[in-house]
Coordinates of C-alpha atoms and ligand atoms in Angstrom, one line a residue:
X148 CA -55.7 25.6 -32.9
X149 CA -53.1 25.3 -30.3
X150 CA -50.9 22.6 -29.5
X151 CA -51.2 21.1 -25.7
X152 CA -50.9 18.1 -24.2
X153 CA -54.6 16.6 -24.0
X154 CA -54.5 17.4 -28.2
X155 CA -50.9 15.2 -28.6
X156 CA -54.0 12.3 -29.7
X157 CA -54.2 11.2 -25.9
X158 CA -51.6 9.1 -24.5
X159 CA -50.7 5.1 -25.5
X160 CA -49.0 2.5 -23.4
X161 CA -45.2 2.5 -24.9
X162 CA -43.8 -0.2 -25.2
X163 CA -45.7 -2.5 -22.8
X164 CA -44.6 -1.3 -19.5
X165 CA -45.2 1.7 -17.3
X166 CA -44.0 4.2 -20.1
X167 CA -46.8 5.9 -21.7
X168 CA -46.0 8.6 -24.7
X169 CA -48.6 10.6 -26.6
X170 CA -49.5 9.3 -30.0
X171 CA -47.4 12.4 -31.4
X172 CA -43.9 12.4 -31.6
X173 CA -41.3 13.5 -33.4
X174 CA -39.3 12.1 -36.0
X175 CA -35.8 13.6 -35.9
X176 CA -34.3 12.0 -39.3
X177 CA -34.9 15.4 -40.7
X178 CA -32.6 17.2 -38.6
X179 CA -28.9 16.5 -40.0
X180 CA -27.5 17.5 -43.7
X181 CA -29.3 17.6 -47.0
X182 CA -29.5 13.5 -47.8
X183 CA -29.6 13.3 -43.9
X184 CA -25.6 13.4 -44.0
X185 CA -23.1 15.8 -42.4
X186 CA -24.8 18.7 -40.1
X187 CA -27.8 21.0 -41.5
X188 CA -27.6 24.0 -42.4
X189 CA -28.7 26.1 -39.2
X190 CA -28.2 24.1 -35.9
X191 CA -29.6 26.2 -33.3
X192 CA -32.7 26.4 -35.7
X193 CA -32.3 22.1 -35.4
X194 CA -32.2 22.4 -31.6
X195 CA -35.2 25.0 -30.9
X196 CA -37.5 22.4 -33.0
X197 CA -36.1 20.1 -30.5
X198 CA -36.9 22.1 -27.8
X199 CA -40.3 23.3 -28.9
X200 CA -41.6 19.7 -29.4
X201 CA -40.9 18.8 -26.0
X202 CA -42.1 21.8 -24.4
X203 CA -45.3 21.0 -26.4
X204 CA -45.4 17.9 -25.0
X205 CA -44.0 15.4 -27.5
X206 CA -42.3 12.4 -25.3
X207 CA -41.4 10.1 -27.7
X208 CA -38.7 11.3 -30.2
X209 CA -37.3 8.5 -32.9
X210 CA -33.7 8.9 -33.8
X211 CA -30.5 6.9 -35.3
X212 CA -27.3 7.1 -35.1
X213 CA -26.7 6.6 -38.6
X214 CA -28.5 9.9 -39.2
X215 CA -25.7 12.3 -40.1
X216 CA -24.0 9.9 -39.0
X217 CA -23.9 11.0 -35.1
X218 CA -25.3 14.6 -35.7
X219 CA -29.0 14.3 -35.0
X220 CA -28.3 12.2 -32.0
X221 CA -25.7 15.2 -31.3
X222 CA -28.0 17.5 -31.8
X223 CA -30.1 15.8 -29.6
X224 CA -28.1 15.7 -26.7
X225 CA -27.3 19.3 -27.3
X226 CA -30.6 20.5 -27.5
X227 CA -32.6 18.5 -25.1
X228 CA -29.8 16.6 -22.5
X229 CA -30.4 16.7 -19.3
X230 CA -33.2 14.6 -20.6
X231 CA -37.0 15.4 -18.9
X232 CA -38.1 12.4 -17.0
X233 CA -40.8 10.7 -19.1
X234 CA -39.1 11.5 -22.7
X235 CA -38.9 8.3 -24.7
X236 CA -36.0 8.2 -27.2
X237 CA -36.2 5.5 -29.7
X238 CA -33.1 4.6 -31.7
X239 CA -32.2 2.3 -34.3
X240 CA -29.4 -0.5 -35.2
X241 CA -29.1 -1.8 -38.4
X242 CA -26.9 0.4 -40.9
X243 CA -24.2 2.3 -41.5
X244 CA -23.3 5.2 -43.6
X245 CA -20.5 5.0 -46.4
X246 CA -18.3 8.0 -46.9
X247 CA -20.2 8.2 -50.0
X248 CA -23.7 9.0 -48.2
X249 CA -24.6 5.2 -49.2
X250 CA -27.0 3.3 -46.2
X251 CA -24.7 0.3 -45.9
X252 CA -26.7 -2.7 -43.6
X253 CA -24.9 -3.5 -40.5
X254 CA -26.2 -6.3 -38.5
X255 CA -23.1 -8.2 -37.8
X256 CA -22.9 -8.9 -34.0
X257 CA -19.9 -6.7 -33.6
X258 CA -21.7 -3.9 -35.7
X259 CA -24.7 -4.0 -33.6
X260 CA -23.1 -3.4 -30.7
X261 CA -20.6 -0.3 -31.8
X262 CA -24.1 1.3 -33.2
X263 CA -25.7 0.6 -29.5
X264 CA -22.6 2.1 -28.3
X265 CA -22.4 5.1 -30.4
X266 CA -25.7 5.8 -29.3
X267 CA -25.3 5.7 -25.7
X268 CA -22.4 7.9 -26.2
X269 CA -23.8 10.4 -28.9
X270 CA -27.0 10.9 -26.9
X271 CA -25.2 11.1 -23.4
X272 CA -27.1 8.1 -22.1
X273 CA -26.4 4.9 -20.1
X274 CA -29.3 2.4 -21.8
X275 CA -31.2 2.7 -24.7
X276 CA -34.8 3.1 -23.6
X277 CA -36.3 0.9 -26.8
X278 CA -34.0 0.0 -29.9
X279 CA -35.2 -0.9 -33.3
X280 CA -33.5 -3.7 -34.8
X281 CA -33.7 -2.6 -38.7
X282 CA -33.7 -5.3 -41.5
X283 CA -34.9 -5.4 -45.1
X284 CA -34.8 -3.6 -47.6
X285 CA -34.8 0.4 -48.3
X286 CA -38.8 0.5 -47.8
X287 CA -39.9 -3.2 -48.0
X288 CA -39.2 -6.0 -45.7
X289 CA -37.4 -9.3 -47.2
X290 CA -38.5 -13.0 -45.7
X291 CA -35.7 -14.1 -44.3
X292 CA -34.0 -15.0 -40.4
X293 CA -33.8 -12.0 -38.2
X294 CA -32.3 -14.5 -35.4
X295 CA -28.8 -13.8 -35.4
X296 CA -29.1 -10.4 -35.2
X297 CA -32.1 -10.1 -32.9
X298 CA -29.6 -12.4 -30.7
X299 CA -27.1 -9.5 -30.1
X300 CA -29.7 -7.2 -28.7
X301 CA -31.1 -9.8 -27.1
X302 CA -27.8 -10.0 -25.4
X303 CA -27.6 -6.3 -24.8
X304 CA -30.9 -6.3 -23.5
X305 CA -29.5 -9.1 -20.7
X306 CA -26.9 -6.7 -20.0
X307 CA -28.7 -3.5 -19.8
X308 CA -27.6 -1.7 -22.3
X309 CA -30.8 -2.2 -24.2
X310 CA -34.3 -1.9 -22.2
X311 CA -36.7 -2.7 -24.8
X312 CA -36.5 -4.0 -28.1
X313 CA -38.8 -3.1 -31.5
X314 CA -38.5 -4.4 -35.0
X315 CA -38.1 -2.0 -38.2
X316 CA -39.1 -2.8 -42.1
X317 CA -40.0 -7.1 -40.8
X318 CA -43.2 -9.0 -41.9
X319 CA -45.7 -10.7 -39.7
X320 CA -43.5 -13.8 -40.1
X321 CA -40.6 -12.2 -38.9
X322 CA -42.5 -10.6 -35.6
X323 CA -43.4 -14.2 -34.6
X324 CA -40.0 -15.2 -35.4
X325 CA -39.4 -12.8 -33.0
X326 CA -41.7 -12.9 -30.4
X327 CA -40.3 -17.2 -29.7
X328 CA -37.0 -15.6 -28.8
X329 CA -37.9 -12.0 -26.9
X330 CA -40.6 -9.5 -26.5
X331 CA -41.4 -6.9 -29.1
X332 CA -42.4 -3.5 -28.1
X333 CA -43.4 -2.0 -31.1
X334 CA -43.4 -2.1 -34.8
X335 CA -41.5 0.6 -37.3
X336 CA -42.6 0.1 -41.3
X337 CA -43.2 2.2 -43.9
X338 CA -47.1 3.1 -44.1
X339 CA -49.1 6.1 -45.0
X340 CA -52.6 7.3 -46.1
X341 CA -51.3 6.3 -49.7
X342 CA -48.9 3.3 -48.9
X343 CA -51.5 0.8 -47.0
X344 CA -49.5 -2.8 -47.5
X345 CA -49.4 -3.4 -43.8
X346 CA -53.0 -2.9 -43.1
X347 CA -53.3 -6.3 -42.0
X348 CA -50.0 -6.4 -40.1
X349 CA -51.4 -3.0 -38.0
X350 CA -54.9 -4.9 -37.1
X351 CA -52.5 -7.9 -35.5
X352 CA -50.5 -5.8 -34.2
X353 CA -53.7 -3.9 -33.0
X354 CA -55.2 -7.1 -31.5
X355 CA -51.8 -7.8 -29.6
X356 CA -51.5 -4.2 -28.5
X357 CA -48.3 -3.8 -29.8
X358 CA -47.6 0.0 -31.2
X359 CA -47.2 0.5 -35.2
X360 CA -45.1 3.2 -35.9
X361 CA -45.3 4.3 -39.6
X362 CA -42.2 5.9 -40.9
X363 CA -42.8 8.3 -43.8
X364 CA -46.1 9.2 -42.5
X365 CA -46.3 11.8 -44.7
X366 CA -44.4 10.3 -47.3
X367 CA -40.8 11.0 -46.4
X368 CA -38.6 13.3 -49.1
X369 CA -41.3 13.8 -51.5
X370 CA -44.4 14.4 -49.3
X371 CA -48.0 12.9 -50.2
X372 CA -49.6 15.2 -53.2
X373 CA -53.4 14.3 -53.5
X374 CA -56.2 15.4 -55.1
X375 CA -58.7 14.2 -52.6
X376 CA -56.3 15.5 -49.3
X377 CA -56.0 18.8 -50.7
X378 CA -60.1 18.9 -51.7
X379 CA -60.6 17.8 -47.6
X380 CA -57.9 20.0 -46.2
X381 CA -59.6 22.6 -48.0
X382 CA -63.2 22.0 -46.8
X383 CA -61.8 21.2 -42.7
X384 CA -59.4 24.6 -43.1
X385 CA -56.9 23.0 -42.4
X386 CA -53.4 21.4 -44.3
X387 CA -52.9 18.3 -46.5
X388 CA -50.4 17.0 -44.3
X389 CA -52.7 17.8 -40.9
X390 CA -55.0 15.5 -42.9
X391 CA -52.5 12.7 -43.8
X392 CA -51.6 12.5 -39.8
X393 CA -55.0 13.1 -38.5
X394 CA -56.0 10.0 -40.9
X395 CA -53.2 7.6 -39.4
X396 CA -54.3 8.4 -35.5
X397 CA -58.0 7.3 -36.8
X398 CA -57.2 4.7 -38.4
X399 CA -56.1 2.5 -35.6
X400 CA -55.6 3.2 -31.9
X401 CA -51.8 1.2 -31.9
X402 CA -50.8 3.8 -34.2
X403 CA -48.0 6.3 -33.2
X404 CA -46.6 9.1 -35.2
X405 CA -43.4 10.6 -35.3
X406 CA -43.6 12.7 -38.3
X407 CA -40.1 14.1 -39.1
X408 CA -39.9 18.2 -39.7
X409 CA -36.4 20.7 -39.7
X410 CA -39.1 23.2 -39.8
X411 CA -40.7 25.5 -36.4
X412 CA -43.8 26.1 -38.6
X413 CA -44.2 22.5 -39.8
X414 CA -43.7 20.8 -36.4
X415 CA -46.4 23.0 -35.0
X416 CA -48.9 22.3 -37.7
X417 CA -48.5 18.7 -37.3
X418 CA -48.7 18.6 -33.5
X419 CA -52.2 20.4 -33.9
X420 CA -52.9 17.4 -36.5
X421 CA -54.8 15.6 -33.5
X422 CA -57.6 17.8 -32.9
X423 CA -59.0 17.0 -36.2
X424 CA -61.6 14.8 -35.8
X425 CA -62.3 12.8 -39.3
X426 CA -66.0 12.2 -40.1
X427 CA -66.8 8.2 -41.5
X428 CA -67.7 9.9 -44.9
X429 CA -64.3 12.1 -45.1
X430 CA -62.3 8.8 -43.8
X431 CA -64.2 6.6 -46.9
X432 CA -62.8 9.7 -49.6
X433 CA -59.5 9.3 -47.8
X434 CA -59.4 5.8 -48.0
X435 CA -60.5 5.8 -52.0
X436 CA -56.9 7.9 -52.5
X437 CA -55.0 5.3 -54.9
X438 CA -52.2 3.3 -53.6
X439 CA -48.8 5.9 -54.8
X440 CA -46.0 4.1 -55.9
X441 CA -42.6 3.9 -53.9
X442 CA -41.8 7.8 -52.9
X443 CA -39.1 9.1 -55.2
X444 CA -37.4 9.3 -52.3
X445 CA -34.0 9.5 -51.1
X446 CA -32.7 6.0 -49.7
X447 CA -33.3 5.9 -45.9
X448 CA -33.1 3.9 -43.0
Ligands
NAP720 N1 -37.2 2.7 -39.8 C1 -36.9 3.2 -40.9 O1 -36.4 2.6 -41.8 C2 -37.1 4.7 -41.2 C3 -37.0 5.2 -42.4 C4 -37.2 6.6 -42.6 C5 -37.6 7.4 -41.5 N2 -37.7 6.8 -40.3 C6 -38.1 7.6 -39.1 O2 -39.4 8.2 -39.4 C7 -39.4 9.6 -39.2 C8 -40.4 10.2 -40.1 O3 -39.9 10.1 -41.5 P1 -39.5 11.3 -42.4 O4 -39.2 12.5 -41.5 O5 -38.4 10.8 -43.2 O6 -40.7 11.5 -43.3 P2 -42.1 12.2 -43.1 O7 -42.4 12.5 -41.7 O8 -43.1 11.4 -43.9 O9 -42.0 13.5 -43.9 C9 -40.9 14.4 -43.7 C10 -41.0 15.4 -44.9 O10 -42.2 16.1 -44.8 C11 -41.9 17.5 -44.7 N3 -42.9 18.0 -43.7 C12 -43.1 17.7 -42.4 N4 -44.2 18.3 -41.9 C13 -44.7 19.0 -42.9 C14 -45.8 19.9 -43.0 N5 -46.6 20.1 -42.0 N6 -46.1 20.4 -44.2 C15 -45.3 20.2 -45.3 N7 -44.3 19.4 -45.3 C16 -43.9 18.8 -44.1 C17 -40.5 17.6 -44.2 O11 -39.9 18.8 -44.6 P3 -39.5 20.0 -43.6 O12 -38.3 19.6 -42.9 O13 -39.4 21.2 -44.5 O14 -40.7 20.2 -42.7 C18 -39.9 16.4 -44.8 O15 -39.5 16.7 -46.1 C19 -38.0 10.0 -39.4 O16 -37.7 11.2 -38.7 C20 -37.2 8.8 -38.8 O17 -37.1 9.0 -37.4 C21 -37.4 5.5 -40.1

């Protein structure tokens, strides 16, 4: 298989304006240091992943400045600035990073907007295309008010520095919280072919045509392990993790994936992940693989 355009899963309004991305992207977490802290080990090897995404096509990259902190939006700027007209570069506010490598939340108002403008300035931008206001927990959302912080981007927004605004790791309770004070372009929660709390939350979101964008679509640090994906990778010839990607973009059309990779090989294996075409009776073995409990994963916003 190769990777082009037409096999990025076809195109998806994103957010709701004239910007359309394909439902591939790329996830660039994986890019800075071992616990994503200080720089990785092989930069240029960082950038040409970068660069090979886009030049396959991939318009929709998802980033934070709290990755690093500052080098995989560095990296980004390095590898891909001048940026091609149509990439979408999604970013987060939220957190910090302690000296210590801890993910410290960061959702004061004055915290919220030195993360927007480390962004602007790490990424060599003037606005933020969409921004992710994160809250909750490590992988779950908490109930609880989102308003005060949602007010400073809201504010941001006003100003320009902030086009379009998304929510990361909220409940369905916190989206309409939400939606009364400003529109919300898309949806970032943790959700894979083994992690399926929010398939409720996708089908609203579905109905409203807002995007769902599952982070640790292949299950983040530790990646999926199943019986039944390696038993139907085997029989479609292809990989587990084609399987695991190729079962999000069937299982609802809102979805959009930015599966996160340091590695050439691995990036180009999961950009082919859209050509596979999942019969009903492989998507009903898929959907009997148990629910996995929390990844043994590293902490990460
Ligand atoms: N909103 C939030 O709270 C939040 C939290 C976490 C992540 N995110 C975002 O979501 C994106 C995706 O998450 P993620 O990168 O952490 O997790 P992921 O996409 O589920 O998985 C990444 C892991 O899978 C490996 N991998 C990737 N492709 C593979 C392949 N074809 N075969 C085997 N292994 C493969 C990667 O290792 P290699 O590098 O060796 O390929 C890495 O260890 C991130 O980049 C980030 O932008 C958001």
């Amino acid at each position: 298989m190769t990777t082009n355009q037409t096999k990025l899963g076809g195109t998806s309004p994103f957010p709701n304006t004239s910007s359309r991305v394909y439902r591939l992207g790329y996830g660039a977490m994986q890019l800075s240091g071992p616990e994503i802290f200080g720089p990785p080990r092989d930069v240029d090897a960082a950038i040409a992943v970068l660069r090979e995404a886009v030049a396959s096509g991939v318009n929709h990259i998802d980033t934070s400045d709290y990755y690093g902190p500052h080098i995989t939006n560095q990296i980004i700027k390095r590898a891909l600035h001048p940026y091609p007209a149509g990439l979408v570069i999604v970013t987060k506010l939220g957190a910090r990073r302690g000296a210590d490598k801890s993910w410290i939340p960061a959702r004061s108002r004055q915290e919220l907007i030195d993360g927007a403008h480390d962004n602007l300035r790490n990424l060599g931008l003037d606005h933020l295309e969409v921004v992710n206001l994160r809250v909750g927990g490590m992988l779950e959302p908490s109930e609880g008010s989102i308003v005060e912080p949602l007010s400073a981007l809201v504010d941001m927004k006003r100003e320009g520095l902030i086009r379009h605004i998304g929510l990361s790791n909220v409940t369905p309770q916190q989206l309409a919280q939400a939606q009364k004070i400003t529109e919300i372009v898309c949806i970032q929660n943790f959700y894979n072919v083994a992690n399926r709390q929010d398939d409720a939350f996708i089908d609203s979101l579905a109905r409203q045509s807002i995007p769902y964008v599952p982070f640790f679509p292949l299950g983040g640090f530790t990646p999926l392990q199943s019986s039944v994906l390696d038993q139907v990778a085997a029989a479609l010839q292809v990989t587990p993790m084609q399987i695991a990607l190729a079962w999000l973009l069937q299982r609802s059309p809102n979805i959009l994936l930015i599966p996160g990779t340091s590695s050439l090989n691995h990036l180009r294996e999961n950009l082919c992940a859209a050509a596979i075409d999942l019969s009903p009776d492989v998507i009903a073995q898929l959907n009997s693989i148990p629910a996995k409990a929390k990844p043994a994963a590293q902490p990460a916003h």
